[in-house]
Tab-separated table of C-alpha atoms in Angstrom:
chain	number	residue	atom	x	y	z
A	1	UNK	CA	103.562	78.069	126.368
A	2	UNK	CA	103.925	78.698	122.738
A	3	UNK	CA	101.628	81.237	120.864
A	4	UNK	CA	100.981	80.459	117.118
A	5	UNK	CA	99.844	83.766	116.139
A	6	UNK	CA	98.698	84.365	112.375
A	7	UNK	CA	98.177	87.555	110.675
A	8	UNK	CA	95.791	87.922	107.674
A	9	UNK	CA	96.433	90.192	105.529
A	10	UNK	CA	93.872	92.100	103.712
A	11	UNK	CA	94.198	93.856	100.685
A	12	UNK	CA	92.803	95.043	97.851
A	13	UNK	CA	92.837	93.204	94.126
A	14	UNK	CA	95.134	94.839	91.883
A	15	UNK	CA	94.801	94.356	88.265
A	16	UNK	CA	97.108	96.062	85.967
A	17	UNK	CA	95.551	95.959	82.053
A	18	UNK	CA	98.821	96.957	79.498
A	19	UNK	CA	98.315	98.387	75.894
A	20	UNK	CA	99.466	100.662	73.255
A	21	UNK	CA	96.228	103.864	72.725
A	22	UNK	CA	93.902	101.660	71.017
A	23	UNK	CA	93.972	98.428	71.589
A	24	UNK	CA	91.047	97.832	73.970
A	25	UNK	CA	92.018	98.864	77.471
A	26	UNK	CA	89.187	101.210	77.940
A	27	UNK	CA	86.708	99.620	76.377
A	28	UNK	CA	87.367	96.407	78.734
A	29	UNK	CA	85.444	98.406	81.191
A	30	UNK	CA	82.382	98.569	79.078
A	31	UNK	CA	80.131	95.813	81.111
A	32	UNK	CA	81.366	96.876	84.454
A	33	UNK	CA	78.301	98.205	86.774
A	34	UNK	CA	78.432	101.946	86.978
A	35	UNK	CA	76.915	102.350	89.771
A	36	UNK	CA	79.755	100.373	91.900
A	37	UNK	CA	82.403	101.839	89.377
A	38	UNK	CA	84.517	104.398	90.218
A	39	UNK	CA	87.352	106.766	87.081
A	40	UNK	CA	90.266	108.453	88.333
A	41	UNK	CA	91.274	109.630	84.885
A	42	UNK	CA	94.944	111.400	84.806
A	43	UNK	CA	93.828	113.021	81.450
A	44	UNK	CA	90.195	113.473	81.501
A	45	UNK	CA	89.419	111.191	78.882
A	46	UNK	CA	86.408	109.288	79.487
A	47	UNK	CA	86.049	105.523	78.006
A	48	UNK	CA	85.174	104.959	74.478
A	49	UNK	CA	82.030	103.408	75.233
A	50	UNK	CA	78.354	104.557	74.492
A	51	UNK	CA	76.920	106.540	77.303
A	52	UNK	CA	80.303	106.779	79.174
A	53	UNK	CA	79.402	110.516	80.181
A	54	UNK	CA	76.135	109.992	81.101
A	55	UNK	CA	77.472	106.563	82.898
A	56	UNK	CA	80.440	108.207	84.389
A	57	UNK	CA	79.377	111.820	85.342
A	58	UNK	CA	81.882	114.527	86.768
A	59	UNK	CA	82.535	113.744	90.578
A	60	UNK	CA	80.944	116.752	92.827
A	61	UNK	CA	80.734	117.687	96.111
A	62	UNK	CA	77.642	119.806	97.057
A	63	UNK	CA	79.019	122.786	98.988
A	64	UNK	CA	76.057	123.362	101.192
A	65	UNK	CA	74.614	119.644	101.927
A	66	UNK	CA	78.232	117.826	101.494
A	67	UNK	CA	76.091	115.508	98.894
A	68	UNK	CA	78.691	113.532	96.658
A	69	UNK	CA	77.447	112.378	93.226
A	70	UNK	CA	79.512	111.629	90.255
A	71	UNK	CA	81.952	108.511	89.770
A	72	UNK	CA	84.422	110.290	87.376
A	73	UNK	CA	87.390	112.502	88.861
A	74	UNK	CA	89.966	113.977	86.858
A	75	UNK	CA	93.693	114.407	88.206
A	76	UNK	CA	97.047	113.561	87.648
A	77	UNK	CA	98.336	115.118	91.418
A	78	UNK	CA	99.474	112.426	93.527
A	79	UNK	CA	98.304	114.199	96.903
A	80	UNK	CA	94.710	114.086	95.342
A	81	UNK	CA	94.978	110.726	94.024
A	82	UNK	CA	95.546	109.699	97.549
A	83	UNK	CA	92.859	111.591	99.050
A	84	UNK	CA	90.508	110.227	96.579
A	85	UNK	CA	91.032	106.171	96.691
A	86	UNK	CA	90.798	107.033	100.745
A	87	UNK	CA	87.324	108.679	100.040
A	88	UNK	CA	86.141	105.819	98.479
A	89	UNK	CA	87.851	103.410	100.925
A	90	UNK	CA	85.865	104.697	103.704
A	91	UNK	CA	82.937	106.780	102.577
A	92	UNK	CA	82.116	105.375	99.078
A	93	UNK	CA	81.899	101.896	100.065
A	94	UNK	CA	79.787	100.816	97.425
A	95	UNK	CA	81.549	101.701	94.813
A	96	UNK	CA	83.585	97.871	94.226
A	97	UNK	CA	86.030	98.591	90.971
A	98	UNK	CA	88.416	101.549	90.859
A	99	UNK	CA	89.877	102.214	87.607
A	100	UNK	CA	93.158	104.302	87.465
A	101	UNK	CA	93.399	105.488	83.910
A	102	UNK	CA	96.044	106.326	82.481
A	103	UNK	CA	98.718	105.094	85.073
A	104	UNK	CA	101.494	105.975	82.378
A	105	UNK	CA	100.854	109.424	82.412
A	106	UNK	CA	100.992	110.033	86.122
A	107	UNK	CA	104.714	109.843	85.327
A	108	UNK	CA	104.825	111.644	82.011
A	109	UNK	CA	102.862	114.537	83.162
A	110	UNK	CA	105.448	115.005	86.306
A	111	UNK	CA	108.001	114.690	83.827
A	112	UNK	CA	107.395	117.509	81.615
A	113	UNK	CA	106.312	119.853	83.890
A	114	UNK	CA	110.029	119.570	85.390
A	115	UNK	CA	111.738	119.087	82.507
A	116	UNK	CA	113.767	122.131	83.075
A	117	UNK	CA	114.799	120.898	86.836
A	118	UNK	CA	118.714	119.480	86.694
A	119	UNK	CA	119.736	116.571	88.557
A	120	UNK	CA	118.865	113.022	89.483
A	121	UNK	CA	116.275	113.896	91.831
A	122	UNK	CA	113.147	114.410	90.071
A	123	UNK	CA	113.391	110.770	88.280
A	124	UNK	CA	113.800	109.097	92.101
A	125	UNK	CA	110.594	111.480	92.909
A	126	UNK	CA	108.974	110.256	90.075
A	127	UNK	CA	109.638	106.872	90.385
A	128	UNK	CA	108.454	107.266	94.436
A	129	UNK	CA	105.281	109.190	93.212
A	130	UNK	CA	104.609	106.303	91.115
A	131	UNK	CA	105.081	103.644	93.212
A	132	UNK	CA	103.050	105.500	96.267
A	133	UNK	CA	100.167	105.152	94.105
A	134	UNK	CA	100.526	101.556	92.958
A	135	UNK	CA	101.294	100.879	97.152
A	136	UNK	CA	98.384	102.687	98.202
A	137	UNK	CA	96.303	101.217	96.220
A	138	UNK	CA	97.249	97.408	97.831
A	139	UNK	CA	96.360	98.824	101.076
A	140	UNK	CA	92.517	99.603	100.477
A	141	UNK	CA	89.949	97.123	101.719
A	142	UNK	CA	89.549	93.732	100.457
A	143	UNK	CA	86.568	94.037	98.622
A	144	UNK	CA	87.539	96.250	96.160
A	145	UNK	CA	89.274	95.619	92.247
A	146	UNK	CA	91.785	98.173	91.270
A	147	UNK	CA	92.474	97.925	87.976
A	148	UNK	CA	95.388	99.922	86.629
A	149	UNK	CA	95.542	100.672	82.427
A	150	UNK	CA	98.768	102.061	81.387
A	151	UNK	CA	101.216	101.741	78.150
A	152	UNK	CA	103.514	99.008	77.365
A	153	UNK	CA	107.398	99.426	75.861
A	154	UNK	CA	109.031	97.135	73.943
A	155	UNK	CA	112.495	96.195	75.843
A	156	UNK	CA	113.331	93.925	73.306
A	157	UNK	CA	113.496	95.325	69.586
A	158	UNK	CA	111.351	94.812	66.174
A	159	UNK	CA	112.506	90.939	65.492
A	160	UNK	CA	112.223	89.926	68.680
A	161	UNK	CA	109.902	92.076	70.953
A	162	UNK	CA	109.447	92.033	75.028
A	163	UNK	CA	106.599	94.325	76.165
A	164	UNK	CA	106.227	94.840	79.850
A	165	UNK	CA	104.542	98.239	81.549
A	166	UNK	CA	105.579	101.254	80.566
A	167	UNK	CA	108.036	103.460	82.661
A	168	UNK	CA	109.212	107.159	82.958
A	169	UNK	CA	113.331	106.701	82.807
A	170	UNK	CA	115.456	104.157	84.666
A	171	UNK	CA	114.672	104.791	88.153
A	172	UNK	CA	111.435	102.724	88.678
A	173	UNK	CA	112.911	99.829	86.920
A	174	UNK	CA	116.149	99.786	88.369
A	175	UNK	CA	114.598	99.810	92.382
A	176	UNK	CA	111.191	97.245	91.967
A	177	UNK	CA	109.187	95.729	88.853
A	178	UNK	CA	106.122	96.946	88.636
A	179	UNK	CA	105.122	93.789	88.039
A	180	UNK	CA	105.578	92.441	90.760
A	181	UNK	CA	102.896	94.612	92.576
A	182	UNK	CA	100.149	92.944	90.784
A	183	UNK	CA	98.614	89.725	90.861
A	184	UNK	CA	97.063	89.656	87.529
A	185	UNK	CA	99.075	91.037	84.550
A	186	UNK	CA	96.849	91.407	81.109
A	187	UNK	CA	98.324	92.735	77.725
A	188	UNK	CA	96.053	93.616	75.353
A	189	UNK	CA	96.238	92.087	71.770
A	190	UNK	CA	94.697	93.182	68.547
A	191	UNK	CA	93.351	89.790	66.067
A	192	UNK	CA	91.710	89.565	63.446
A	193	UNK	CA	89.398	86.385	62.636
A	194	UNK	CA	90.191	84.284	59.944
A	195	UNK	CA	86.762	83.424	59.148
A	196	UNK	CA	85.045	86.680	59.317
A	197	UNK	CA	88.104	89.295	59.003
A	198	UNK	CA	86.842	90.950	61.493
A	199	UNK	CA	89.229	92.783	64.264
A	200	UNK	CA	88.758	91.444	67.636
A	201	UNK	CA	90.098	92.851	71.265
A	202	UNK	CA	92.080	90.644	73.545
A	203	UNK	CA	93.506	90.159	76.684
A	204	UNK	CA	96.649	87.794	77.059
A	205	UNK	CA	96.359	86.452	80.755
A	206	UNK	CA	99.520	84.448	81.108
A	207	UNK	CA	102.911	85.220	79.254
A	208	UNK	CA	103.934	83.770	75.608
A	209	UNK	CA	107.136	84.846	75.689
A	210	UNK	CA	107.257	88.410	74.452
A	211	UNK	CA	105.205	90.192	77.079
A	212	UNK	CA	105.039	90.215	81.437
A	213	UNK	CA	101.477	89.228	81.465
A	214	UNK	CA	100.626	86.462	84.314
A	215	UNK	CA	97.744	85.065	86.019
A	216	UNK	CA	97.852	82.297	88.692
A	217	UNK	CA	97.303	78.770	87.234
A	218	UNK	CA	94.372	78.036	86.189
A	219	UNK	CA	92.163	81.571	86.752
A	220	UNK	CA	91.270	81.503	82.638
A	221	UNK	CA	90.929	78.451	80.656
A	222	UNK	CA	92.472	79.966	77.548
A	223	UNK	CA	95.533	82.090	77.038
A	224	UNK	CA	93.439	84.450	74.861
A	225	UNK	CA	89.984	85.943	76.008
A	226	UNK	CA	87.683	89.117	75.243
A	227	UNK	CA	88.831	92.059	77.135
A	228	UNK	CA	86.094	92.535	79.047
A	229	UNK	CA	87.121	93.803	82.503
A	230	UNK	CA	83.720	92.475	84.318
A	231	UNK	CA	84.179	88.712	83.194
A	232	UNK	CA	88.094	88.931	84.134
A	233	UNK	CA	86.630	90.492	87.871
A	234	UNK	CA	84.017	87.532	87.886
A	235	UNK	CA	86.657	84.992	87.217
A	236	UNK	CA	88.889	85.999	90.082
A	237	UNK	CA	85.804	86.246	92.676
A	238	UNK	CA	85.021	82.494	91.659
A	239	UNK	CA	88.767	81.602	91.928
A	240	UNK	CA	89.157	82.795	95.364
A	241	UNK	CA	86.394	81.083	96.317
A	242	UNK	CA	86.932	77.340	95.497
C-alpha cells in the first residue's frame, strides 16, 4: 500500500516595503490597527504619523506582575530581535502585523561597530545575521503580516536605473536574493498630480522595469496604488481566500 502523505506548510506573510528616507514607507502604516500592531524599530524612530507615540507606546515588562504593555521595542541586536518576534508568536497573539523598521540598518549598524575588525568574516556574519532575521520571520504562525521597510540601491546607474533592496557589501547578494524571501515586493514612488500639483505617495506592486517589486497576478488591479499598508494587508487576505 501506497501512502500519499502531504505536508502543509504554514508560514507567516512577509511583505518587504523598499524606499529611499522619505518617500512613504512609514507612513504606509498609518491606518493599520494599533492595537493588533506591533514596531521593532532598529533606530528608535517612531512613524511620521499623528499620535504615533501615544499609538505606539514604549514596550514594558512590569517587574513585579510580569504585565506587558507597549507595542513599540527598540533594537538593532539580532539575539533580541529573535526573542521578541517569538514573544509575540506565542504570547502576544493578538497582535496580527509586525513591522521591522528599518531592516537596512540591522546591517549598517553591525557594520560600523566592526569597522575596525580585518578579514572576510564579519561581512559573511552580517550577511547570516541578516538573513536569520528575514528566515525567522517566515517561520512565525500563519496569521500574522510581517512587513519589512528597508532602503533601496540603484544597481544600475543615473540613465538607466535598477533599484532592488538595499544590502551591506557583497556577501548577501552573492549567496541568496533577498527577494526571493518575500512574496510581495513594493517600491515606493513619489508623483505628483497633474491636475492638482499636489505630491502623492505610492507603492509600485509589480515591476516596470527599473525596480524588483512583484506581486502575484492579479492581487492589485493597478500597477500604482496609495501606500497604505492596511489596504495592501486587506488585499492579500481577500486573495487567499477566493
Amino acid at each position: 500500500m501506497i501512502l500519499n502523505l502531504t505536508l502543509q506548510c504554514k508560514m507567516a506573510e512577509l511583505i518587504a516595503i523598499v524606499g529611499e528616507s522619505g518617500s512613504g514607507k512609514t507612513t504606509s502604516i498609518r491606518n493599520l490597527d494599533p492595537e493588533t500592531t506591533f514596531i521593532i524599530s532598529t533606530t528608535g524612530k517612531r512613524p511620521g504619523i499623528k499620535g504615533a507615540k501615544k499609538k505606539y507606546p514604549d514596550f514594558k515588562v512590569n517587574k513585579e506582575t510580569k504585565e506587558i504593555s507597549g507595542n513599540f521595542y527598540t533594537t538593532s541586536n539580532i539575539d533580541q530581535i529573535a526573542k521578541m518576534m517569538s514573544l509575540i508568536n506565542t504570547k502576544l497573539t493578538n497582535i496580527k502585523v509586525l513591522i521591522i523598521d528599518d531592516f537596512q540598518y540591522l546591517q549598517a549598524f553591525e557594520a560600523m561597530a566592526r569597522v575596525d575588525e580585518k578579514g572576510y568574516s564579519k561581512f559573511t556574519d552580517m550577511a547570516k545575521h541578516a538573513y536569520e532575521v528575514l528566515k525567522s520571520s517566515m517561520d512565525l504562525r500563519d496569521d500574522l503580516f510581517v512587513a519589512v521597510l528597508t532602503h533601496s540601491e540603484n544597481t544600475g546607474d543615473n540613465l538607466n536605473p535598477y533599484l532592488k533592496i538595499k544590502t551591506q557589501g557583497k556577501m548577501l547578494d552573492s549567496v541568496i536574493t533577498l527577494e526571493g524571501l518575500f512574496t510581495y515586493v513594493l517600491f515606493t514612488k513619489v508623483v505628483r498630480d497633474e491636475g492638482t500639483n499636489e505630491v502623492q505617495y505610492k507603492f509600485l506592486t509589480n515591476s516596470n522595469g527599473t525596480c524588483t517589486a512583484k506581486s502575484p497576478m492579479g492581487l492589485f488591479d493597478d500597477t500604482l496604488i496609495d501606500n497604505d499598508l492596511n489596504f495592501v494587508i486587506d488585499k492579500i487576505k481577500e486573495y487567499n481566500e477566493d
